Short mmCIF file of C-alpha atoms in Angstrom, two decimals:
data_model
loop_
_atom_site.label_atom_id
_atom_site.label_comp_id
_atom_site.label_asym_id
_atom_site.label_seq_id
_atom_site.Cartn_x
_atom_site.Cartn_y
_atom_site.Cartn_z
CA MET A 1 -10.78 1.14 -5.04
CA ASN A 2 -11.27 -2.49 -5.97
CA ASN A 3 -13.88 -2.09 -8.63
CA PRO A 4 -13.28 -4.54 -11.41
CA CYS A 5 -13.46 -2.98 -14.85
CA GLY A 6 -16.87 -3.32 -16.34
CA ALA A 7 -18.67 -3.17 -12.98
CA ALA A 8 -21.97 -1.35 -13.33
CA ASP A 9 -20.80 1.63 -11.27
CA ALA A 10 -17.31 1.89 -12.83
CA TRP A 11 -18.29 5.13 -14.60
CA MET A 12 -18.98 6.82 -11.25
CA PRO A 13 -16.44 9.11 -9.56
CA SER A 14 -14.45 7.56 -6.73
CA ALA A 15 -14.70 10.80 -4.70
CA ALA A 16 -17.86 12.16 -3.08
CA LEU A 17 -18.99 15.64 -4.16
CA ALA A 18 -18.22 16.99 -0.68
CA THR A 19 -14.64 15.71 -1.03
CA LEU A 20 -14.21 17.45 -4.39
CA GLU A 21 -15.46 20.65 -2.75
CA SER A 22 -12.90 20.14 0.02
CA MET A 23 -10.14 19.67 -2.55
CA ALA A 24 -11.13 22.94 -4.22
CA LEU A 25 -11.04 24.67 -0.82
CA LEU A 26 -7.65 23.12 -0.08
CA ARG A 27 -6.23 24.48 -3.35
CA CYS A 28 -7.65 27.95 -2.51
CA CYS A 29 -5.90 27.81 0.88
CA VAL A 30 -2.61 27.03 -0.86
CA HIS A 31 -3.01 30.03 -3.19
CA GLU A 32 -3.89 32.25 -0.25
CA HIS A 33 -0.88 31.18 1.81
CA MET A 34 1.47 31.60 -1.13
CA GLN A 35 0.07 35.02 -2.04
CA ASN A 36 0.40 36.14 1.60
CA ASN A 37 4.09 35.24 1.38
CA GLN A 38 4.71 36.62 -2.12
CA VAL A 39 5.48 33.18 -3.51
CA LEU A 40 4.94 33.13 -7.27
CA GLU A 41 2.81 30.44 -8.88
CA VAL A 42 4.52 28.77 -11.85
CA VAL A 43 3.80 25.97 -14.31
CA THR A 44 6.62 23.80 -15.65
CA PRO A 45 6.51 21.10 -18.34
CA ALA A 46 5.00 17.72 -17.50
CA LEU A 47 6.78 16.18 -20.50
CA SER A 48 10.56 16.34 -20.61
CA GLN A 49 13.74 14.78 -21.94
CA SER A 50 14.96 13.72 -18.52
CA THR A 51 13.45 12.57 -15.26
CA ALA A 52 14.26 11.45 -11.72
CA THR A 53 17.24 9.09 -11.48
CA ASP A 54 16.16 7.80 -8.04
CA PRO A 55 16.14 4.00 -8.44
CA HIS A 56 12.97 3.74 -6.37
CA ILE A 57 10.97 6.15 -8.52
CA HIS A 58 9.69 4.81 -11.82
CA SER A 59 8.82 7.25 -14.59
CA TYR A 60 6.39 6.74 -17.41
CA GLN A 61 8.01 7.06 -20.80
CA VAL A 62 5.62 8.18 -23.51
CA SER A 63 6.04 8.02 -27.25
CA SER A 64 4.82 10.58 -29.77
CA ASP A 65 3.23 9.52 -33.06
CA GLY A 66 6.62 9.92 -34.67
CA GLY A 67 8.26 7.66 -32.08
CA HIS A 68 9.92 10.49 -30.13
CA LEU A 69 10.26 9.50 -26.47
CA SER A 70 9.70 11.77 -23.46
CA TYR A 71 9.22 11.24 -19.75
CA LEU A 72 6.22 12.33 -17.70
CA HIS A 73 7.52 14.19 -14.66
CA THR A 74 7.50 12.45 -11.26
CA SER A 75 7.90 15.86 -9.58
CA PRO A 76 8.51 19.34 -11.01
CA GLU A 77 11.79 19.67 -9.11
CA PHE A 78 14.36 20.09 -11.89
CA PRO A 79 12.61 22.79 -13.96
CA MET A 80 11.57 24.64 -10.79
CA LYS A 81 15.21 24.74 -9.72
CA ARG A 82 16.15 26.08 -13.15
CA LEU A 83 13.64 28.90 -12.54
CA LEU A 84 15.25 29.53 -9.14
CA ALA A 85 18.69 29.73 -10.73
CA ALA A 86 17.42 32.10 -13.43
CA TYR A 87 15.17 34.39 -11.35
CA GLN A 88 16.04 33.87 -7.62
CA ARG A 89 12.39 34.04 -6.57
CA ASP A 90 10.18 32.06 -4.23
CA ILE A 91 7.98 29.84 -6.40
CA TYR A 92 5.25 27.23 -5.99
CA GLN A 93 3.32 24.88 -8.19
CA MET A 94 0.50 22.40 -7.86
CA ALA A 95 1.40 19.78 -10.45
CA THR A 96 -0.13 16.50 -11.50
CA VAL A 97 2.75 14.02 -11.36
CA PHE A 98 3.09 10.42 -12.44
CA ARG A 99 4.82 7.47 -10.78
CA ASP A 100 4.64 4.05 -12.33
CA GLY A 101 3.84 1.07 -10.11
CA GLU A 102 2.68 3.09 -7.10
CA MET A 103 -0.75 1.78 -6.36
CA GLY A 104 -2.49 0.98 -3.12
CA ARG A 105 -4.58 2.43 -0.32
CA ARG A 106 -2.16 5.37 -0.01
CA HIS A 107 -0.79 5.47 -3.55
CA ASN A 108 -2.16 6.31 -6.96
CA PRO A 109 0.10 6.41 -10.03
CA GLU A 110 -1.13 9.95 -10.81
CA PHE A 111 -1.51 12.51 -8.03
CA SER A 112 -1.30 16.21 -7.14
CA LEU A 113 1.97 17.46 -5.73
CA LEU A 114 2.30 20.89 -4.17
CA GLU A 115 5.95 21.82 -4.47
CA TRP A 116 7.44 25.08 -3.27
CA TYR A 117 10.83 26.72 -2.74
CA ARG A 118 11.80 29.52 -0.36
CA VAL A 119 14.98 31.42 -1.17
CA GLY A 120 17.26 32.00 1.85
CA PHE A 121 15.42 29.38 3.95
CA ASP A 122 17.00 26.22 5.27
CA HIS A 123 14.99 23.04 5.94
CA THR A 124 14.35 24.06 9.54
CA ALA A 125 12.91 27.45 8.55
CA LEU A 126 10.84 25.67 5.93
CA THR A 127 9.17 23.39 8.50
CA GLN A 128 7.71 26.56 10.05
CA ASP A 129 6.40 27.65 6.65
CA VAL A 130 4.79 24.20 6.22
CA LEU A 131 3.17 24.58 9.66
CA ASP A 132 1.91 28.07 8.77
CA LEU A 133 0.26 26.63 5.66
CA LEU A 134 -1.29 23.76 7.65
CA THR A 135 -2.52 26.21 10.30
CA LEU A 136 -4.33 28.23 7.65
CA ILE A 137 -5.79 25.07 6.09
CA CYS A 138 -6.99 23.70 9.42
CA GLN A 139 -8.62 27.07 10.16
CA LYS A 140 -10.54 27.00 6.88
CA PHE A 141 -11.57 23.39 7.50
CA ASN A 142 -12.64 24.21 11.09
CA LEU A 143 -10.12 21.76 12.50
CA THR A 144 -7.54 22.23 15.22
CA LEU A 145 -3.97 21.86 14.11
CA PRO A 146 -2.69 18.55 15.56
CA ALA A 147 0.16 18.59 18.06
CA VAL A 148 3.55 18.89 16.37
CA ASN A 149 6.53 16.71 17.17
CA PHE A 150 10.08 16.79 15.83
CA LEU A 151 11.95 13.50 15.81
CA ARG A 152 15.51 13.00 14.65
CA TYR A 153 16.04 9.91 12.53
CA LYS A 154 18.88 8.71 14.71
CA ASP A 155 16.78 9.05 17.88
CA ALA A 156 13.99 7.07 16.22
CA VAL A 157 16.46 4.32 15.31
CA ALA A 158 17.99 4.30 18.81
CA SER A 159 14.50 4.01 20.36
CA CYS A 160 13.65 0.88 18.41
CA CYS A 161 16.94 -1.00 18.63
CA GLY A 162 19.22 0.87 21.00
CA THR A 163 21.95 1.15 18.38
CA SER A 164 23.13 4.26 16.62
CA VAL A 165 22.19 4.36 12.97
CA GLY A 166 25.83 4.57 11.87
CA GLN A 167 26.64 1.26 13.56
CA LEU A 168 23.48 -0.57 12.60
CA SER A 169 23.98 -3.49 10.20
CA VAL A 170 21.48 -5.28 7.98
CA ASP A 171 21.93 -8.40 10.15
CA GLN A 172 20.97 -6.49 13.29
CA ILE A 173 17.84 -5.16 11.61
CA GLU A 174 16.92 -8.67 10.48
CA LYS A 175 17.42 -9.91 14.06
CA LEU A 176 15.11 -7.17 15.34
CA PHE A 177 12.38 -8.36 12.96
CA LYS A 178 12.87 -11.97 14.16
CA GLN A 179 12.66 -10.90 17.82
CA GLN A 180 9.46 -8.99 17.16
CA ASN A 181 8.11 -11.90 15.13
CA ARG A 182 7.70 -9.77 12.02
CA SER A 183 8.25 -10.84 8.43
CA TYR A 184 11.52 -9.70 6.87
CA PRO A 185 12.16 -10.21 3.13
CA GLN A 186 15.44 -12.04 2.46
CA SER A 187 15.66 -10.19 -0.85
CA ILE A 188 16.77 -7.04 1.03
CA GLY A 189 20.23 -8.66 1.01
CA THR A 190 22.87 -6.11 1.95
CA ASP A 191 20.79 -3.03 1.09
CA ILE A 192 20.98 -1.16 4.40
CA ASP A 193 18.75 1.68 3.22
CA ALA A 194 15.97 -0.73 2.22
CA ALA A 195 16.30 -2.44 5.62
CA LEU A 196 16.13 0.97 7.36
CA ASP A 197 13.05 1.95 5.31
CA LEU A 198 11.21 -1.19 6.38
CA MET A 199 12.34 -0.89 9.99
CA MET A 200 11.21 2.73 10.19
CA ASP A 201 7.85 1.84 8.69
CA GLU A 202 7.23 -1.17 10.96
CA PHE A 203 8.57 0.08 14.27
CA VAL A 204 8.52 3.88 14.15
CA ILE A 205 6.16 5.47 11.64
CA SER A 206 3.28 3.04 12.16
CA LYS A 207 3.43 3.89 15.89
CA PHE A 208 3.04 7.66 15.44
CA PRO A 209 -0.09 8.85 17.29
CA ALA A 210 -2.99 9.33 14.85
CA ASP A 211 -3.58 12.96 15.75
CA GLN A 212 -0.02 14.20 15.68
CA LEU A 213 2.13 15.87 13.06
CA THR A 214 5.64 14.45 13.10
CA PHE A 215 8.61 15.95 11.34
CA LEU A 216 11.18 13.20 10.97
CA VAL A 217 14.44 15.10 10.49
CA ASP A 218 18.16 14.60 9.78
CA TYR A 219 18.19 11.52 7.59
CA PRO A 220 21.19 9.21 7.15
CA ALA A 221 23.64 10.68 4.63
CA SER A 222 23.07 7.61 2.41
CA GLN A 223 19.46 8.81 1.94
CA CYS A 224 20.32 12.39 1.00
CA ALA A 225 18.51 12.43 -2.40
CA LEU A 226 18.79 16.10 -3.45
CA ALA A 227 19.50 17.50 0.02
CA LYS A 228 22.66 18.99 1.46
CA VAL A 229 24.73 16.79 3.78
CA ALA A 230 26.19 18.40 6.89
CA ASN A 231 27.64 17.21 10.20
CA ASP A 232 25.38 17.10 13.24
CA GLU A 233 26.62 18.18 16.68
CA GLN A 234 28.33 14.80 17.16
CA GLY A 235 30.17 15.24 13.89
CA MET A 236 28.09 12.58 12.13
CA PRO A 237 27.07 13.44 8.55
CA VAL A 238 23.30 13.78 8.15
CA ALA A 239 21.13 14.67 5.17
CA GLN A 240 19.36 17.99 5.77
CA ARG A 241 15.97 16.55 4.99
CA PHE A 242 12.61 16.21 6.66
CA GLU A 243 9.55 14.08 6.11
CA LEU A 244 6.23 15.19 7.52
CA TYR A 245 3.68 12.66 8.75
CA TRP A 246 0.11 13.18 9.90
CA GLY A 247 -0.40 10.14 12.08
CA SER A 248 1.48 7.49 10.11
CA LEU A 249 0.55 8.98 6.74
CA GLU A 250 3.47 10.59 4.93
CA LEU A 251 2.48 14.02 3.60
CA ALA A 252 5.60 15.88 2.58
CA ASN A 253 9.30 15.66 1.98
CA GLY A 254 11.57 18.71 2.31
CA PHE A 255 15.23 19.45 1.63
CA ASN A 256 17.85 22.03 2.31
CA GLU A 257 18.62 21.98 -1.38
CA LEU A 258 21.96 20.82 -2.72
CA LEU A 259 23.60 23.64 -4.70
CA ASP A 260 26.79 21.91 -5.82
CA SER A 261 26.56 20.92 -9.46
CA ALA A 262 29.51 18.49 -9.36
CA GLU A 263 28.12 16.72 -6.28
CA GLN A 264 24.70 16.56 -7.92
CA ARG A 265 26.22 14.93 -11.03
CA LYS A 266 27.95 12.34 -8.82
CA ARG A 267 24.64 11.49 -7.14
CA PHE A 268 22.90 11.09 -10.51
CA GLU A 269 25.69 8.81 -11.70
CA ALA A 270 25.58 6.78 -8.49
CA ASP A 271 21.80 6.38 -8.97
CA ASN A 272 22.35 5.14 -12.50
CA ILE A 273 24.93 2.59 -11.31
CA LYS A 274 22.42 1.36 -8.75
CA ARG A 275 19.77 1.23 -11.47
CA GLU A 276 22.02 -0.96 -13.63
CA LEU A 277 22.63 -3.32 -10.72
CA MET A 278 18.87 -3.54 -10.17
CA GLY A 279 18.27 -4.30 -13.85
CA LEU A 280 16.46 -0.98 -14.45
CA ASN A 281 16.86 1.45 -17.34
CA THR A 282 19.41 4.18 -16.74
CA ILE A 283 18.17 7.77 -17.03
CA PRO A 284 19.87 10.41 -19.18
CA VAL A 285 21.23 12.97 -16.73
CA ASP A 286 19.38 16.32 -16.89
CA GLU A 287 22.18 18.52 -18.25
CA ASN A 288 19.99 21.64 -18.25
CA PHE A 289 19.41 21.23 -14.55
CA LEU A 290 23.11 20.64 -13.85
CA GLN A 291 23.97 23.68 -15.97
CA ALA A 292 21.53 25.77 -13.91
CA LEU A 293 23.21 24.61 -10.68
CA LYS A 294 26.60 25.45 -12.15
CA GLN A 295 25.31 28.89 -13.08
CA GLY A 296 24.32 29.25 -9.44
CA MET A 297 21.09 28.49 -7.63
CA PRO A 298 20.40 30.68 -4.57
CA ALA A 299 20.55 28.90 -1.20
CA CYS A 300 17.01 27.66 -0.65
CA ALA A 301 14.84 24.98 0.85
CA GLY A 302 12.07 23.17 -0.99
CA VAL A 303 9.27 20.81 -0.09
CA ALA A 304 6.78 18.61 -1.95
CA LEU A 305 3.44 17.80 -0.37
CA GLY A 306 0.88 15.29 -1.63
CA LEU A 307 -2.46 17.09 -1.75
CA GLU A 308 -4.63 13.96 -1.89
CA ARG A 309 -2.79 12.57 1.16
CA LEU A 310 -3.49 15.79 3.05
CA LEU A 311 -7.11 15.66 1.94
CA MET A 312 -7.34 12.08 3.26
CA ARG A 313 -6.54 13.44 6.72
CA LEU A 314 -8.68 16.59 6.43
CA CYS A 315 -11.74 14.60 5.30
CA ASN A 316 -11.00 11.41 7.22
CA LEU A 317 -10.72 9.19 4.15
CA SER A 318 -9.24 5.71 4.39
CA GLU A 319 -8.17 5.34 0.76
CA ILE A 320 -6.50 7.79 -1.59
CA GLY A 321 -9.00 6.83 -4.30
CA GLU A 322 -11.70 8.62 -2.31
CA ALA A 323 -9.67 11.84 -2.63
CA LEU A 324 -9.45 11.58 -6.43
CA ALA A 325 -12.31 12.29 -8.83
CA PHE A 326 -11.38 9.02 -10.52
CA SER A 327 -8.84 6.63 -9.00
CA SER A 328 -6.55 4.91 -11.51
CA ASP A 329 -8.74 1.81 -11.75
CA ARG A 330 -11.53 4.06 -13.10
CA ALA A 331 -9.35 6.43 -15.10
CA MET B 1 5.92 -22.93 -13.52
CA ALA B 2 4.86 -19.30 -13.85
CA ASN B 3 6.17 -16.56 -11.57
CA TYR B 4 4.26 -13.61 -10.21
CA SER B 5 5.80 -10.22 -9.49
CA THR B 6 4.57 -8.35 -6.40
CA ASN B 7 2.79 -5.83 -8.64
CA GLU B 8 0.55 -8.68 -9.85
CA PHE B 9 -0.46 -9.59 -6.29
CA LYS B 10 -4.16 -9.56 -5.53
CA GLY B 11 -6.55 -11.33 -3.21
CA GLY B 12 -6.99 -15.02 -4.11
CA LEU B 13 -3.70 -15.38 -6.02
CA LYS B 14 -2.10 -18.78 -5.29
CA ILE B 15 1.65 -18.74 -4.65
CA MET B 16 4.32 -21.09 -3.28
CA LEU B 17 6.01 -20.04 -0.03
CA ASP B 18 8.37 -22.25 1.98
CA GLY B 19 7.32 -25.22 -0.12
CA ASP B 20 3.60 -24.91 0.63
CA PRO B 21 0.80 -23.48 -1.50
CA HIS B 22 -0.62 -20.23 -0.13
CA SER B 23 -3.47 -17.96 -1.09
CA ILE B 24 -3.12 -14.17 -0.80
CA VAL B 25 -5.77 -12.83 1.56
CA GLU B 26 -4.73 -9.16 1.64
CA ASN B 27 -1.91 -7.12 0.17
CA GLU B 28 -0.79 -3.57 0.72
CA PHE B 29 1.73 -1.42 -1.13
CA VAL B 30 4.07 0.39 1.28
CA LYS B 31 6.58 2.99 0.12
CA PRO B 32 8.22 6.08 1.56
CA GLY B 33 8.29 9.02 -0.90
CA LYS B 34 12.03 8.49 -1.22
CA GLY B 35 13.01 4.90 -0.69
CA GLN B 36 12.35 1.22 -1.15
CA ALA B 37 8.82 -0.03 -1.87
CA PHE B 38 7.46 -3.14 -0.15
CA THR B 39 4.37 -5.27 -0.46
CA ARG B 40 2.97 -6.38 2.86
CA THR B 41 0.63 -9.36 2.59
CA LYS B 42 -1.50 -11.70 4.62
CA VAL B 43 -1.28 -15.19 3.16
CA ARG B 44 -3.17 -18.34 4.06
CA ASN B 45 -1.35 -21.65 3.95
CA LEU B 46 -3.72 -23.85 1.97
CA LYS B 47 -2.42 -27.04 3.62
CA THR B 48 -2.74 -25.94 7.24
CA GLY B 49 -5.30 -23.14 6.90
CA ARG B 50 -3.05 -20.85 8.98
CA THR B 51 -2.84 -17.19 8.01
CA VAL B 52 0.46 -15.35 8.42
CA GLU B 53 1.89 -11.96 7.46
CA ARG B 54 4.60 -11.84 4.86
CA THR B 55 6.48 -8.82 3.52
CA PHE B 56 8.11 -8.72 0.08
CA LYS B 57 10.42 -6.21 -1.54
CA SER B 58 8.51 -4.72 -4.45
CA GLY B 59 9.48 -6.25 -7.75
CA GLU B 60 10.34 -9.59 -6.14
CA THR B 61 8.90 -12.61 -7.90
CA VAL B 62 7.38 -15.72 -6.36
CA GLU B 63 6.48 -19.03 -7.93
CA SER B 64 2.82 -19.63 -8.64
CA ALA B 65 1.25 -22.62 -6.90
CA ASP B 66 -0.19 -25.38 -9.06
CA VAL B 67 -3.51 -24.98 -7.37
CA MET B 68 -6.76 -25.32 -9.28
CA ASP B 69 -10.32 -24.92 -8.16
CA THR B 70 -12.60 -27.41 -9.87
CA GLU B 71 -16.27 -28.30 -9.51
CA MET B 72 -16.82 -31.89 -8.48
CA GLN B 73 -19.77 -33.97 -7.42
CA PHE B 74 -19.79 -35.62 -4.00
CA LEU B 75 -20.45 -39.36 -4.33
CA TYR B 76 -20.11 -41.04 -0.91
CA SER B 77 -17.96 -41.34 2.16
CA ASP B 78 -16.39 -44.58 3.36
CA GLY B 79 -15.80 -43.09 6.80
CA GLU B 80 -12.16 -42.31 6.12
CA HIS B 81 -12.29 -40.65 2.73
CA TRP B 82 -14.85 -38.60 0.86
CA HIS B 83 -15.13 -39.53 -2.80
CA PHE B 84 -15.77 -36.97 -5.52
CA MET B 85 -16.24 -37.22 -9.26
CA ASP B 86 -15.47 -34.79 -12.06
CA PRO B 87 -18.86 -34.65 -13.87
CA SER B 88 -17.27 -34.14 -17.29
CA SER B 89 -14.43 -36.70 -17.22
CA TYR B 90 -16.00 -39.08 -14.61
CA GLU B 91 -12.58 -39.13 -12.97
CA GLN B 92 -12.81 -39.88 -9.25
CA LEU B 93 -10.75 -38.49 -6.39
CA ALA B 94 -10.75 -39.08 -2.63
CA ALA B 95 -10.36 -36.25 -0.11
CA ASP B 96 -9.10 -36.94 3.41
CA LYS B 97 -10.31 -35.46 6.68
CA THR B 98 -7.85 -32.52 6.58
CA ALA B 99 -8.93 -31.50 3.11
CA MET B 100 -12.59 -31.80 4.08
CA GLY B 101 -12.38 -29.47 7.08
CA ASN B 102 -15.99 -28.71 8.05
CA ALA B 103 -17.32 -29.35 4.55
CA HIS B 104 -18.55 -32.87 5.39
CA LEU B 105 -21.09 -31.42 7.84
CA TYR B 106 -23.06 -29.98 4.92
CA LEU B 107 -22.64 -32.57 2.16
CA LYS B 108 -25.46 -34.62 0.74
CA GLU B 109 -24.77 -37.11 -2.01
CA GLU B 110 -24.63 -35.53 -5.47
CA ALA B 111 -23.87 -32.05 -4.09
CA ILE B 112 -21.59 -30.03 -6.37
CA CYS B 113 -18.58 -28.76 -4.42
CA GLU B 114 -15.55 -26.71 -5.21
CA VAL B 115 -12.53 -28.94 -4.79
CA THR B 116 -9.15 -27.23 -4.62
CA LEU B 117 -6.53 -29.44 -6.23
CA TYR B 118 -2.82 -29.09 -5.50
CA ASN B 119 -0.62 -31.12 -7.83
CA GLY B 120 -3.80 -32.98 -8.79
CA GLN B 121 -4.74 -33.99 -5.20
CA PRO B 122 -7.63 -32.52 -3.17
CA LEU B 123 -6.30 -29.89 -0.80
CA ALA B 124 -9.56 -28.33 0.32
CA VAL B 125 -13.25 -28.84 -0.27
CA THR B 126 -15.73 -25.96 -0.25
CA PRO B 127 -19.39 -26.90 -0.09
CA PRO B 128 -21.98 -24.83 -2.01
CA ASN B 129 -22.56 -21.47 -0.26
CA PHE B 130 -26.16 -22.45 0.43
CA VAL B 131 -27.50 -25.95 1.05
CA GLU B 132 -31.01 -27.22 1.82
CA LEU B 133 -31.05 -29.79 4.61
CA VAL B 134 -33.65 -31.79 6.56
CA ILE B 135 -33.79 -31.32 10.33
CA THR B 136 -33.50 -34.75 11.97
CA GLU B 137 -33.79 -33.58 15.54
CA THR B 138 -34.78 -30.43 17.41
CA ASP B 139 -37.00 -29.36 20.29
CA PRO B 140 -40.71 -29.03 19.43
CA GLY B 141 -41.64 -25.76 17.73
CA VAL B 142 -43.27 -22.85 19.54
CA ARG B 143 -46.31 -22.02 17.43
CA GLY B 144 -46.86 -18.47 16.34
CA ASP B 145 -43.57 -17.32 17.78
CA THR B 146 -42.00 -15.73 14.69
CA ALA B 147 -40.93 -12.44 16.22
CA THR B 148 -39.17 -12.87 19.54
CA GLY B 149 -35.85 -13.80 17.95
CA GLY B 150 -34.96 -16.70 20.25
CA ASN B 151 -33.29 -19.77 18.80
CA LYS B 152 -32.48 -23.41 19.52
CA PRO B 153 -30.06 -25.99 18.17
CA ALA B 154 -31.21 -28.27 15.35
CA TYR B 155 -29.44 -31.38 14.08
CA MET B 156 -29.20 -31.70 10.29
CA GLU B 157 -29.29 -34.93 8.28
CA THR B 158 -25.63 -34.34 7.35
CA GLY B 159 -24.36 -33.85 10.91
CA ALA B 160 -24.26 -30.05 11.14
CA VAL B 161 -25.81 -28.33 14.15
CA VAL B 162 -27.54 -25.09 13.19
CA LYS B 163 -29.21 -22.51 15.42
CA VAL B 164 -32.77 -22.14 14.15
CA PRO B 165 -35.73 -19.94 15.19
CA LEU B 166 -38.06 -21.40 17.80
CA PHE B 167 -40.97 -22.01 15.39
CA ILE B 168 -39.01 -24.46 13.21
CA GLU B 169 -40.08 -28.13 13.52
CA GLU B 170 -38.27 -31.46 13.22
CA GLY B 171 -38.54 -32.84 9.67
CA GLU B 172 -38.62 -29.40 8.05
CA VAL B 173 -36.19 -28.44 5.30
CA ILE B 174 -34.12 -25.30 5.90
CA LYS B 175 -31.59 -23.31 3.92
CA VAL B 176 -28.16 -22.95 5.57
CA ASP B 177 -25.26 -20.64 4.71
CA THR B 178 -22.25 -22.97 4.83
CA ARG B 179 -19.75 -20.10 5.09
CA SER B 180 -21.09 -18.97 8.45
CA GLY B 181 -23.06 -22.07 9.46
CA ASP B 182 -26.12 -19.83 9.91
CA TYR B 183 -29.79 -20.55 9.30
CA VAL B 184 -31.09 -18.54 6.32
CA SER B 185 -34.74 -19.50 5.80
CA ARG B 186 -37.33 -22.20 5.78
CA VAL B 187 -37.76 -24.09 2.52
CA LYS B 188 -41.42 -24.81 1.65
#
């Protein structure tokens, strides 16, 4: 991916022809799985008046000739949920989405997201649907489905520091990094979720066996995003969320979707307060989406899966650029 | 002094960390789909040569290091210092043993080197990638043996010891890759 502009081969695709053929096959598998389950394919706008408020997701803002500003979507979540509220049907979409500043061996600022919603499912039922899709894909790629493991977030935390996630402080996480002789950025300050993200990456996710699918489930309530929060069997609030990893590569992120419009508005507003503190632009809250929730969205679970990431594993690629016809440095 | 944000990080960028100039060797963007992004780097301390890992929160800024690579001509060594001259300004600078590292093993007078300056003082000296040197001492050559792939040590006029093929003779001039210290070819 490190081809300086103007290099003699900069016009060439960053993906091999065989990889493009594999991507086409992968997309066919998705259609097949969705058709088998009567999930309807939809297309929603890439350009819209609102976007994700998540302070860690950066949208592109684009200007028309007349100076009218719109956002490029970072995921098709809000309009897909409006469709769910209006028509109560299972839907899926393979969308090109855009995230500013995400660039590296596993990130490209523009990528393909498969997002789908199953009405009446919760996040646990949805993990089975994800596995059914992966089983079909592995079949078509003549691969065996890797072993599947479910790991609760709190058990992962307890295994690396022996403390329960509710009692864990930023100072304890910093101490763990010191003990293990790993670099810890002071700029994390008091941001416990940032500290947890780094700790999970360094001590848990990077240790996942290469040929294993791991569903990391039941996130801390502070990392609920757009998922429902419920009490676990010990009465501790957890976000009803899962992340799927193949080896240590994150593939997908699923939620038992939040239905409460007032709670959703609070989360958007909290995001915007955090954005202000971080010196970022605030995002106009998507009133159409909130209105749809108010109208009533059926109980459902939804998941977003990065197709290039999955292709990296299916085709054994070491960089996401090799899964894209043209990585962003050649776009 | 300029600042760099983590999204400007790339190999070779010179930054200040803990009061010392460092050069970025590798950097990787790390981010969960939902959550904080980080930039994990390997950085080399330009004073000590040690490489360490360092993780930054994305968006963090670090001070740039006043480090400049400049081409200078090697003049002479007085045993303690190696003296270089800027060929355009004729300004002279002396590099000490630490800054020289292994470079002195390959330097002939008048060689053009890359001298890394930190706050105007030589921090490191990089000899040309390839140098041509005379062999001052080596075992007698084995005639006709150009294929068996054996080698022997040869002492260069500048002090370097280079493994050369068996057919090479004392007094010959050879081309050496200073980055690896390897023999490249015979120079006719």
